[in-house]
Backbone as JSON, one array per atom type, in Angstrom:
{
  "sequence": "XXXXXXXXXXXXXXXXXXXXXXXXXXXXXXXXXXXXXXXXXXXXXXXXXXXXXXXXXXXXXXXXXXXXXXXXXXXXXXXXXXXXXXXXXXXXXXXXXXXXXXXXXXXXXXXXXXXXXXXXXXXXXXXXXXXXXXXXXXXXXXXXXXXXXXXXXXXXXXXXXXXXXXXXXXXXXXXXXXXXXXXXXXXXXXXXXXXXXXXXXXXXXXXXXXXX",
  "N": [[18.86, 7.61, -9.65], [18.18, 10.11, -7.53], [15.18, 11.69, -5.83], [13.5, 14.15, -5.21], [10.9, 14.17, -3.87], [10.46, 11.82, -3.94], [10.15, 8.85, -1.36], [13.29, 8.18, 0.4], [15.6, 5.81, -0.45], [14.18, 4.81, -2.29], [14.34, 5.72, -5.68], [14.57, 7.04, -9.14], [15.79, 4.98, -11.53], [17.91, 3.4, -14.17], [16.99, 0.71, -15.32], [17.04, -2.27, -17.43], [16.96, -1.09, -19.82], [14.62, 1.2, -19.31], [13.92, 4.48, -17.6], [13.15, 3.72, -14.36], [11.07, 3.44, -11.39], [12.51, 1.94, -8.54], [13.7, 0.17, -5.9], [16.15, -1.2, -4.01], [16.78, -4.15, -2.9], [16.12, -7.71, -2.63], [14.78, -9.09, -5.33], [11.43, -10.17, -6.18], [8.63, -10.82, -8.03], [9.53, -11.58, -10.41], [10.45, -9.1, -11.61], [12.39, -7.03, -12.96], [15.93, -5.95, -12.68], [19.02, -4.2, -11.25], [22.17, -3.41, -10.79], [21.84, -4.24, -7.98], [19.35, -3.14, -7.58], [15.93, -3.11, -7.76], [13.1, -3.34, -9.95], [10.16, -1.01, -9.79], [7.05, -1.91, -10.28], [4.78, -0.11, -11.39], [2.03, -0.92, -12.9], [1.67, -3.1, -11.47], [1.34, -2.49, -9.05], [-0.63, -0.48, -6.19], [0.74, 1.22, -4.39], [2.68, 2.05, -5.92], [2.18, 2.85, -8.29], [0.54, 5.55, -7.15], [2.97, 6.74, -6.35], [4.38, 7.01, -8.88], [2.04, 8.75, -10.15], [2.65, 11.03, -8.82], [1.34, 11.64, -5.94], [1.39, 12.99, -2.62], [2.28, 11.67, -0.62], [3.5, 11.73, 1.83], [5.54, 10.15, 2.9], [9.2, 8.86, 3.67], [10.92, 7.72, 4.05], [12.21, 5.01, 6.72], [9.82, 4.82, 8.18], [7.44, 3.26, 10.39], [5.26, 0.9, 9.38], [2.25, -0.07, 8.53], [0.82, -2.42, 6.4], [-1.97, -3.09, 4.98], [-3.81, -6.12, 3.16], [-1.8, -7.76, 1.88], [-0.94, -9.77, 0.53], [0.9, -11.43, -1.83], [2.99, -10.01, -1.88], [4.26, -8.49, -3.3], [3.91, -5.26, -3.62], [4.35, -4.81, -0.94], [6.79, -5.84, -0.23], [8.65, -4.21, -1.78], [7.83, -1.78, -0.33], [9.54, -2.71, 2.26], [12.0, -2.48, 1.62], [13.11, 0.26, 1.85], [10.96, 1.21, 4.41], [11.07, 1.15, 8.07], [9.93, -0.81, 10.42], [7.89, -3.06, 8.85], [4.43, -4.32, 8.96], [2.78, -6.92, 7.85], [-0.35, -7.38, 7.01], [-1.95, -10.63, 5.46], [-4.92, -12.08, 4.68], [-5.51, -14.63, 3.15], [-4.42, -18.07, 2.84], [-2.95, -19.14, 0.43], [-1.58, -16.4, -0.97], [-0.22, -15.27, 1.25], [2.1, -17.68, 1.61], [3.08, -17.1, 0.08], [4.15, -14.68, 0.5], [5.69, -14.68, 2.95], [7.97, -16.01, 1.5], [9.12, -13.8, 0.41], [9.7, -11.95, 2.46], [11.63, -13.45, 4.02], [14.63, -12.76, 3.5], [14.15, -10.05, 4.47], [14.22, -8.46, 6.75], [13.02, -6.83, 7.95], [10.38, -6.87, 7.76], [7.33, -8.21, 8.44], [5.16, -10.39, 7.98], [1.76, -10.75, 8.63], [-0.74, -13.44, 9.42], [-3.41, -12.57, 8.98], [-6.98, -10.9, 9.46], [-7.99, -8.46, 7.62], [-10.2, -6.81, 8.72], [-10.43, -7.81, 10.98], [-9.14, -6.04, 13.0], [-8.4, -6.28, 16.21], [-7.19, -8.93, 16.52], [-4.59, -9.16, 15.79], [-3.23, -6.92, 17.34], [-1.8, -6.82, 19.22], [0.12, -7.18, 18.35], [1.44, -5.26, 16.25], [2.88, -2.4, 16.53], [2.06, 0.39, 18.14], [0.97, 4.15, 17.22], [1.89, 3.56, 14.27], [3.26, 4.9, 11.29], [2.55, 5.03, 8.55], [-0.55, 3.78, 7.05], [-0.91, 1.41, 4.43], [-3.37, 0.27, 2.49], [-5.02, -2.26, 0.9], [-7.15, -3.49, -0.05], [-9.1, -6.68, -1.59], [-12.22, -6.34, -0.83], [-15.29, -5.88, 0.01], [-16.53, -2.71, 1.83], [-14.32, -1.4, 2.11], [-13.75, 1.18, 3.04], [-14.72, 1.19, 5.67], [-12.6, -1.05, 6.53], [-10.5, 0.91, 6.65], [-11.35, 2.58, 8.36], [-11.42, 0.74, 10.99], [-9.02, 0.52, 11.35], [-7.59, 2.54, 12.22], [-7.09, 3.06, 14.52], [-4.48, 2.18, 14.91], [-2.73, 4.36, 13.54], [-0.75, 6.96, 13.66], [-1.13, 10.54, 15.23], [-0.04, 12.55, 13.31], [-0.09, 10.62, 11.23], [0.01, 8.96, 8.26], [-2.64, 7.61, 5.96], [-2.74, 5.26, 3.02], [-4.71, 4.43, 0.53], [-6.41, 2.47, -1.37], [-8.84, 2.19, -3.38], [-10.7, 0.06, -4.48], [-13.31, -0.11, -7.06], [-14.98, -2.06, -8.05], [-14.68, -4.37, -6.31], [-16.23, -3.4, -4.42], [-18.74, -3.06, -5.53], [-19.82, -4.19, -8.11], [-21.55, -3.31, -10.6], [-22.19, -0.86, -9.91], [-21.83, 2.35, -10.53], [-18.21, 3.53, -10.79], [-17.52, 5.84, -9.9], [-19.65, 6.51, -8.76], [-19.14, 4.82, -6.45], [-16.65, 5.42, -5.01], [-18.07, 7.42, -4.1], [-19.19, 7.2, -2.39], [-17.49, 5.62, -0.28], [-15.63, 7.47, 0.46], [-17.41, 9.17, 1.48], [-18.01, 7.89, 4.04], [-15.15, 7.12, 4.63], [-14.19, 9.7, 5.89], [-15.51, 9.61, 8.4], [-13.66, 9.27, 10.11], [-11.42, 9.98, 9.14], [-9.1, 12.78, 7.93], [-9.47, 13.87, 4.56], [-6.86, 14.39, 2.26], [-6.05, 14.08, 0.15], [-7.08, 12.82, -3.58], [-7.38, 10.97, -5.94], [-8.04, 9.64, -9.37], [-6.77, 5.88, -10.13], [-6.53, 5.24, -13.18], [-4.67, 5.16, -14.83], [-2.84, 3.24, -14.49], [-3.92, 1.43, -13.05], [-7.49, 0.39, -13.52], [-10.57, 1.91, -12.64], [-9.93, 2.48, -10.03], [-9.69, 4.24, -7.13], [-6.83, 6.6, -5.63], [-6.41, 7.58, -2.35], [-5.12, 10.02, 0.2], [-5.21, 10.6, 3.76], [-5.45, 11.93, 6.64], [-5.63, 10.79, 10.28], [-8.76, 11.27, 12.47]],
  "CA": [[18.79, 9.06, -9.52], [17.11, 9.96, -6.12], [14.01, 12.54, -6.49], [12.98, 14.77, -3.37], [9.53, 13.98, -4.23], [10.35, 10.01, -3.33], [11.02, 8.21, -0.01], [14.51, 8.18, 1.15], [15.62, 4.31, -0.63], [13.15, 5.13, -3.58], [15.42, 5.6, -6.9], [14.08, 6.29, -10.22], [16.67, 3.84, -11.66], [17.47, 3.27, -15.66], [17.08, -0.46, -15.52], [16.33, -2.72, -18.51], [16.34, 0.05, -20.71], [13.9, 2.5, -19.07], [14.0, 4.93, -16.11], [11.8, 3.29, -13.93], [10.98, 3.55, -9.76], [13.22, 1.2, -8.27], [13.95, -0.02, -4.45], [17.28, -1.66, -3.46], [16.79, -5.68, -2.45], [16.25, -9.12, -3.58], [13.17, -9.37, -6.5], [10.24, -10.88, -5.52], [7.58, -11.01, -8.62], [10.27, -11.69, -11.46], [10.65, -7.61, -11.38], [14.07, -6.86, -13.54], [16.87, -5.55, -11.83], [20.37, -3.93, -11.77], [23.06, -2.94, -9.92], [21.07, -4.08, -6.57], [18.28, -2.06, -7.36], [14.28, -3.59, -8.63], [12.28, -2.17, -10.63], [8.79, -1.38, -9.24], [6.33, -1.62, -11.61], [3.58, 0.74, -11.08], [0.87, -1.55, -13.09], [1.35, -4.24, -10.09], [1.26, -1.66, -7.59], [-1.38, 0.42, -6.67], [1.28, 2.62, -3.99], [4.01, 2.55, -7.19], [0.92, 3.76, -9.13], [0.38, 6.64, -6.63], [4.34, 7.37, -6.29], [4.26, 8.0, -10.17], [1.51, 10.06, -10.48], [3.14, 12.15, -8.05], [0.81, 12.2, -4.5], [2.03, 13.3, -1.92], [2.23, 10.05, 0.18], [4.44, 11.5, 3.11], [6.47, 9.16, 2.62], [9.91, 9.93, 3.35], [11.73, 6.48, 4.3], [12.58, 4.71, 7.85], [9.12, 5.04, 8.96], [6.89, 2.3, 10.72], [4.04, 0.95, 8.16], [0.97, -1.4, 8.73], [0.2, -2.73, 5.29], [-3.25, -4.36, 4.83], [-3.53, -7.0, 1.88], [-0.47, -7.85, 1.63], [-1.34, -10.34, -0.83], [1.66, -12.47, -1.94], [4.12, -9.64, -1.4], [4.74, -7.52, -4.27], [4.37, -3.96, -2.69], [5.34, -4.85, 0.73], [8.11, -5.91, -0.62], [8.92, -2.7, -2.27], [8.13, -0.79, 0.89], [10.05, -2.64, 3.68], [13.06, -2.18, 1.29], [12.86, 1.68, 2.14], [10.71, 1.71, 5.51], [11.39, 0.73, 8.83], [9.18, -1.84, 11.09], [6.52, -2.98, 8.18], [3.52, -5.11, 9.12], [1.92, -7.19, 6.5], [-1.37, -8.42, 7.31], [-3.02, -10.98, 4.7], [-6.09, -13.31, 4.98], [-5.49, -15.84, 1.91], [-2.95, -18.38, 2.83], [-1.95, -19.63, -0.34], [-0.47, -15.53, -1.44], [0.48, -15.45, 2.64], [2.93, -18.39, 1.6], [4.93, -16.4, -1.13], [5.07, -13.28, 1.48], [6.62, -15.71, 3.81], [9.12, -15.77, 0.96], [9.32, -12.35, 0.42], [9.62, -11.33, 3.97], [13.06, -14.23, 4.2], [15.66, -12.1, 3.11], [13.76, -8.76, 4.79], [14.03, -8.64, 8.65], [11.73, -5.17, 8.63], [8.9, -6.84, 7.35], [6.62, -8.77, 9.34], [4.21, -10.86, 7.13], [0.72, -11.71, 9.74], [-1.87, -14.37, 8.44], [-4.84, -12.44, 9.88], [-8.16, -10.54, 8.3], [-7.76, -6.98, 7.93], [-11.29, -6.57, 8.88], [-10.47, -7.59, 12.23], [-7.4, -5.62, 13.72], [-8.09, -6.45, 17.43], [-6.66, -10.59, 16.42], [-2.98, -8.31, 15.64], [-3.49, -5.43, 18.29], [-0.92, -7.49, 20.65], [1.83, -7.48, 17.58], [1.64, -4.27, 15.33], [3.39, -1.21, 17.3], [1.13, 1.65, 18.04], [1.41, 4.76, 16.58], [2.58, 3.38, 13.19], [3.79, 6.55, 10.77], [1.42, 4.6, 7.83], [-1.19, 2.55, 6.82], [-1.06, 1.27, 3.18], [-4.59, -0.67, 2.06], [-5.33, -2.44, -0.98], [-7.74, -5.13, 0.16], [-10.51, -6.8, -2.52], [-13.33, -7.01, -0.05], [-16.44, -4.89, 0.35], [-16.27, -2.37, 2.99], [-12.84, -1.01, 2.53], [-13.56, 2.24, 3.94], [-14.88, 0.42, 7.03], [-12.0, -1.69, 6.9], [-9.51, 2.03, 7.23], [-11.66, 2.8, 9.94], [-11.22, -0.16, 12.28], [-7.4, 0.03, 11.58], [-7.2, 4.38, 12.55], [-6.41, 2.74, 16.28], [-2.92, 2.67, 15.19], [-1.81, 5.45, 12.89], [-0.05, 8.31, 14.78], [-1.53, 11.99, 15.01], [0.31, 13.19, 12.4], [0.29, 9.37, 10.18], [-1.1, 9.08, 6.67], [-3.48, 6.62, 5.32], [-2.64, 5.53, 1.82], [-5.7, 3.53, -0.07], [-6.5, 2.45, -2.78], [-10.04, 2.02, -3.61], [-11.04, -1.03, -5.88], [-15.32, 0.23, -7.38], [-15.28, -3.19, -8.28], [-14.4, -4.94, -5.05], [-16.91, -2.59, -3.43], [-20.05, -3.34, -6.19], [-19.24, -4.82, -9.8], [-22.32, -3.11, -11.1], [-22.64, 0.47, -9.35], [-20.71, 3.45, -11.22], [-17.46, 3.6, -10.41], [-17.19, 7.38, -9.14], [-21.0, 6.75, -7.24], [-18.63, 3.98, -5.18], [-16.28, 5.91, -4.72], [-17.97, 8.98, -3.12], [-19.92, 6.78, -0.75], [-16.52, 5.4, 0.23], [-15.37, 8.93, 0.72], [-18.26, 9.9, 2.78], [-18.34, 6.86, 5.21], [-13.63, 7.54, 5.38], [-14.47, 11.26, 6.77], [-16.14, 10.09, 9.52], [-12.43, 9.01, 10.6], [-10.29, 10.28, 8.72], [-9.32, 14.06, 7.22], [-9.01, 13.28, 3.24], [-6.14, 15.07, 1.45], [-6.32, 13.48, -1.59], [-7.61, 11.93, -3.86], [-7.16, 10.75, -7.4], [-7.93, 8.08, -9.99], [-5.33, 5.38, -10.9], [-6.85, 4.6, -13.98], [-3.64, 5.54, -16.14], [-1.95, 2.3, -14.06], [-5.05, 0.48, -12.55], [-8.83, 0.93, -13.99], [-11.57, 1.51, -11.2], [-9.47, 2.51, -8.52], [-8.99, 5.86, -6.62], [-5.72, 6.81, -4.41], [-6.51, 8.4, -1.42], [-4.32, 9.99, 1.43], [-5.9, 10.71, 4.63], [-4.9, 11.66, 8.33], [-6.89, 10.82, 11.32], [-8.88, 12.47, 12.81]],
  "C": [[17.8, 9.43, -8.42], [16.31, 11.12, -6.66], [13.46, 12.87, -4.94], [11.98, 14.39, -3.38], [9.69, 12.6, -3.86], [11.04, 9.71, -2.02], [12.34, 8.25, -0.11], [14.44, 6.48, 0.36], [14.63, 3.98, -1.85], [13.51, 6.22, -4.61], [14.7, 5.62, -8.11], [15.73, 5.96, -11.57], [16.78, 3.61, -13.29], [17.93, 1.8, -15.4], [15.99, -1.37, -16.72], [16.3, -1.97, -19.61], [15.7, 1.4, -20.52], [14.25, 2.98, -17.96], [12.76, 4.68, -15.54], [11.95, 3.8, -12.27], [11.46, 2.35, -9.28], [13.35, 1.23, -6.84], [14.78, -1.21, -4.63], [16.81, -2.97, -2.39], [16.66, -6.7, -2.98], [14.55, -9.04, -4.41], [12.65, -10.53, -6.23], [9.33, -11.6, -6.85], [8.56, -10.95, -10.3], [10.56, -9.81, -12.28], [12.03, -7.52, -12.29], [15.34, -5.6, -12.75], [18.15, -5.29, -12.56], [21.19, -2.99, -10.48], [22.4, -2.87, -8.45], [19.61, -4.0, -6.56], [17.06, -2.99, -8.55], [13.85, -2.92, -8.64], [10.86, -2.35, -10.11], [7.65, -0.63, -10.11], [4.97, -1.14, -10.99], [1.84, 0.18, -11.3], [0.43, -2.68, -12.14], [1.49, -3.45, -8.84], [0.53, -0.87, -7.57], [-0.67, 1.84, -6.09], [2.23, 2.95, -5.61], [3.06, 3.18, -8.02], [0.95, 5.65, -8.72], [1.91, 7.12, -6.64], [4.47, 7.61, -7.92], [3.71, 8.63, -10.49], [1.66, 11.13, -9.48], [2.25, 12.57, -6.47], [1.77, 12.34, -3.53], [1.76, 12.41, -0.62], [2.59, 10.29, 1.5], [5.26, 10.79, 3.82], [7.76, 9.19, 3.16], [11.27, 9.05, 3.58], [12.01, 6.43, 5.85], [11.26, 4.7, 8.53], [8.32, 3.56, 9.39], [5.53, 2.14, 10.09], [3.49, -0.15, 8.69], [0.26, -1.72, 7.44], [-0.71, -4.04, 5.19], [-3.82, -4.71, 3.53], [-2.59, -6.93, 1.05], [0.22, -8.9, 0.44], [0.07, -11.31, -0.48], [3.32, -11.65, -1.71], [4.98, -8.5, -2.8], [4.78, -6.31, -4.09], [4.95, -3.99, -1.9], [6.36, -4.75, 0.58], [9.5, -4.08, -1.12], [9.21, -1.77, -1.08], [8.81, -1.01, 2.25], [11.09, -2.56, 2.88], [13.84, -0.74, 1.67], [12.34, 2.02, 3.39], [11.69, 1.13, 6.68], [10.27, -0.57, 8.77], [7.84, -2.06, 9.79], [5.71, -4.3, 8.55], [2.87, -5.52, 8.05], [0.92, -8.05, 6.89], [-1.9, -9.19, 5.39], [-4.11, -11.97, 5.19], [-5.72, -14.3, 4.33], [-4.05, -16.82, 2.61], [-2.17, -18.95, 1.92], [-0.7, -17.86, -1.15], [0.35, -15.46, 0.0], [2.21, -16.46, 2.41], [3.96, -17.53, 1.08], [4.7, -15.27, -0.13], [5.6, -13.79, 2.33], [8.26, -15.98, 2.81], [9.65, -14.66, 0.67], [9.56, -11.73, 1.47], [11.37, -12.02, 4.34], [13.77, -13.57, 4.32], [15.29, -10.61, 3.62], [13.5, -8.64, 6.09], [13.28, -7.26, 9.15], [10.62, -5.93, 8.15], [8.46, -8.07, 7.84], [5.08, -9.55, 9.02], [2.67, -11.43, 9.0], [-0.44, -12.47, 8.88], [-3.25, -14.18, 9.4], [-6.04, -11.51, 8.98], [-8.33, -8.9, 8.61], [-8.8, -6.29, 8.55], [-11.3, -6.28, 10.66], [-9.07, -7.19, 13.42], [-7.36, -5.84, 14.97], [-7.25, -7.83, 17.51], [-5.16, -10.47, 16.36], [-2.56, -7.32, 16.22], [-2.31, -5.69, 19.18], [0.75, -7.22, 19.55], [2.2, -6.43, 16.93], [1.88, -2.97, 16.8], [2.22, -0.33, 17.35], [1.77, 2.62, 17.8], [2.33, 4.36, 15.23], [2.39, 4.52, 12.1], [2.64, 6.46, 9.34], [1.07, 3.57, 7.71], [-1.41, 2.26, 5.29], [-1.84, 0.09, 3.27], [-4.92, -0.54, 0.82], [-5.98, -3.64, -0.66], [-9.37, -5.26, -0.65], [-11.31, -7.03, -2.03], [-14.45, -5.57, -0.21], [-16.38, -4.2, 1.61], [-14.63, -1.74, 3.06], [-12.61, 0.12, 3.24], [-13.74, 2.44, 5.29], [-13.25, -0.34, 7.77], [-10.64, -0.24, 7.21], [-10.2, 2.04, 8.46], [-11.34, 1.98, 11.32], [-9.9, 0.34, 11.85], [-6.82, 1.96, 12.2], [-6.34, 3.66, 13.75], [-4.97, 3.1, 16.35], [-1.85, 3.19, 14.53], [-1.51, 6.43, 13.87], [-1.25, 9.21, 14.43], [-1.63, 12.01, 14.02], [0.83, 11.86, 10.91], [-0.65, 9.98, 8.93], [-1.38, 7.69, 6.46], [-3.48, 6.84, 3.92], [-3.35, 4.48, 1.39], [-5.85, 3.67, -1.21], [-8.12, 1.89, -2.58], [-10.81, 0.91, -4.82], [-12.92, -0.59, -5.65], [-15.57, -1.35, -7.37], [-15.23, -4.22, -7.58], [-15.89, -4.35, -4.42], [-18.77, -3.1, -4.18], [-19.65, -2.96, -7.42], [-20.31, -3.95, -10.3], [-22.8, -1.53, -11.18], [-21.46, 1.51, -10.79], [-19.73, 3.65, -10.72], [-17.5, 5.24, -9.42], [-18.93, 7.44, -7.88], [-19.95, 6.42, -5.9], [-17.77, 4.97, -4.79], [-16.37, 7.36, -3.59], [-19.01, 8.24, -2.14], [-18.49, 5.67, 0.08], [-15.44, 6.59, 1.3], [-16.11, 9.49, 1.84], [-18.38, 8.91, 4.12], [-16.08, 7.2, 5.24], [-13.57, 8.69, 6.25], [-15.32, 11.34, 7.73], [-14.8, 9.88, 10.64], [-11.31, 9.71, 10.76], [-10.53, 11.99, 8.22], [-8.99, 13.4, 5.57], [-8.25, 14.47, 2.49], [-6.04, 14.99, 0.28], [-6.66, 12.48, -2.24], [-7.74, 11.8, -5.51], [-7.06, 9.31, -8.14], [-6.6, 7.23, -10.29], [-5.73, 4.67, -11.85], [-5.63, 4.73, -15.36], [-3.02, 4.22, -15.63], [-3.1, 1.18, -13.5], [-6.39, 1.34, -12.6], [-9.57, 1.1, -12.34], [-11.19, 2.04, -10.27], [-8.7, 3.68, -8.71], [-7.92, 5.48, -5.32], [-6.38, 7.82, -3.78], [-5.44, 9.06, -0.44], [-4.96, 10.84, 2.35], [-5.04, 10.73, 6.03], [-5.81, 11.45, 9.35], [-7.44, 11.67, 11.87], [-8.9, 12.93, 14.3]]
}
């Protein structure tokens, strides 16, 4: 059942039993499926998180995406089913391997084995002006790590993050981290929104942000 509110190729789908958020390709993370269409489970995703609690992602399908921690391939996956050109940087190479399998059967998505930290090492391969940037990387510094990567969102791109407190400092208050994450993204970025995903993942705020 398509939903104006979701990308173009982003279906909420009655598979298995429930109506769930679904994208059209081959299942990656033992995901359950039907008639084509996988189910994308919101608790392993932090964008499927944000596409159920309804942000407004700008999303809209066909567009060119630079997704940093790309991990083993369980979002990406999701989103080159629906975008255009998607870039998947990870660091790790044993999840790198399974997005190498996940990427097989997906000729938009573009797995790189580099460190999101440092985007000049992928500056030669990722398009400029890409339409978004989706980040979900467990390192310290993530709002540092949007900033180096602004170089190559469009004007008018969106930055969609996810914010792990606990990545950032196991010990601090979650909402302190958060607003010194916030105040070091707005020296970049404009911030449109912003909301917990603790109904689908504890700790961690969705953001969406345009450059500035």
């Amino acid at each position: 059942m398509s939903d104006p509110d979701l990308p173009a190729g982003v279906e909420r789908r009655e598979i298995a039993g429930e109506t769930r958020l679904a994208t059209r390709g081959d299942p990656v993370y033992g995901e359950p499926t039907a008639d084509g269409w996988r189910a994308w489970d919101p608790e392993r995703s932090k964008l499927g998180g944000m596409l159920e609690l309804g942000f407004d992602t700008g999303l809209t399908g066909g567009e060119t995406v630079l997704y940093l921690g790309a991990a083993s391939g369980t979002t990406v996956s999701h989103v080159a089913d629906f975008a255009g050109p998607t870039y998947a940087v990870e660091f790790a190479p044993r999840p790198a391997r399974d997005l190498l399998d996940a990427a097989e059967p997906r000729d938009r998505l573009f797995p790189l084995l580099k460190d999101a930290r440092k985007p000049e090492t992928y500056a030669h391969v990722v398009e400029a002006d890409v339409d978004a940037i989706v980040q979900d990387v467990a390192t310290r510094g993530q709002a540092t790590v949007a900033a180096r990567n602004a170089r190559f969102l469009a004007d008018d791109g969106r930055l969609l993050l996810a914010v792990k407190a606990r990545s950032e400092d196991a010990t601090a208050e979650p909402g302190d981290v958060f607003e010194a994450a916030l105040d070091e993204l707005r020296e970049s970025y404009d911030v449109l929104e912003t909301r917990r995903l603790d109904r689908y993942h504890e700790d961690h705020l969705g953001v969406v942000a345009t450059p500035r």
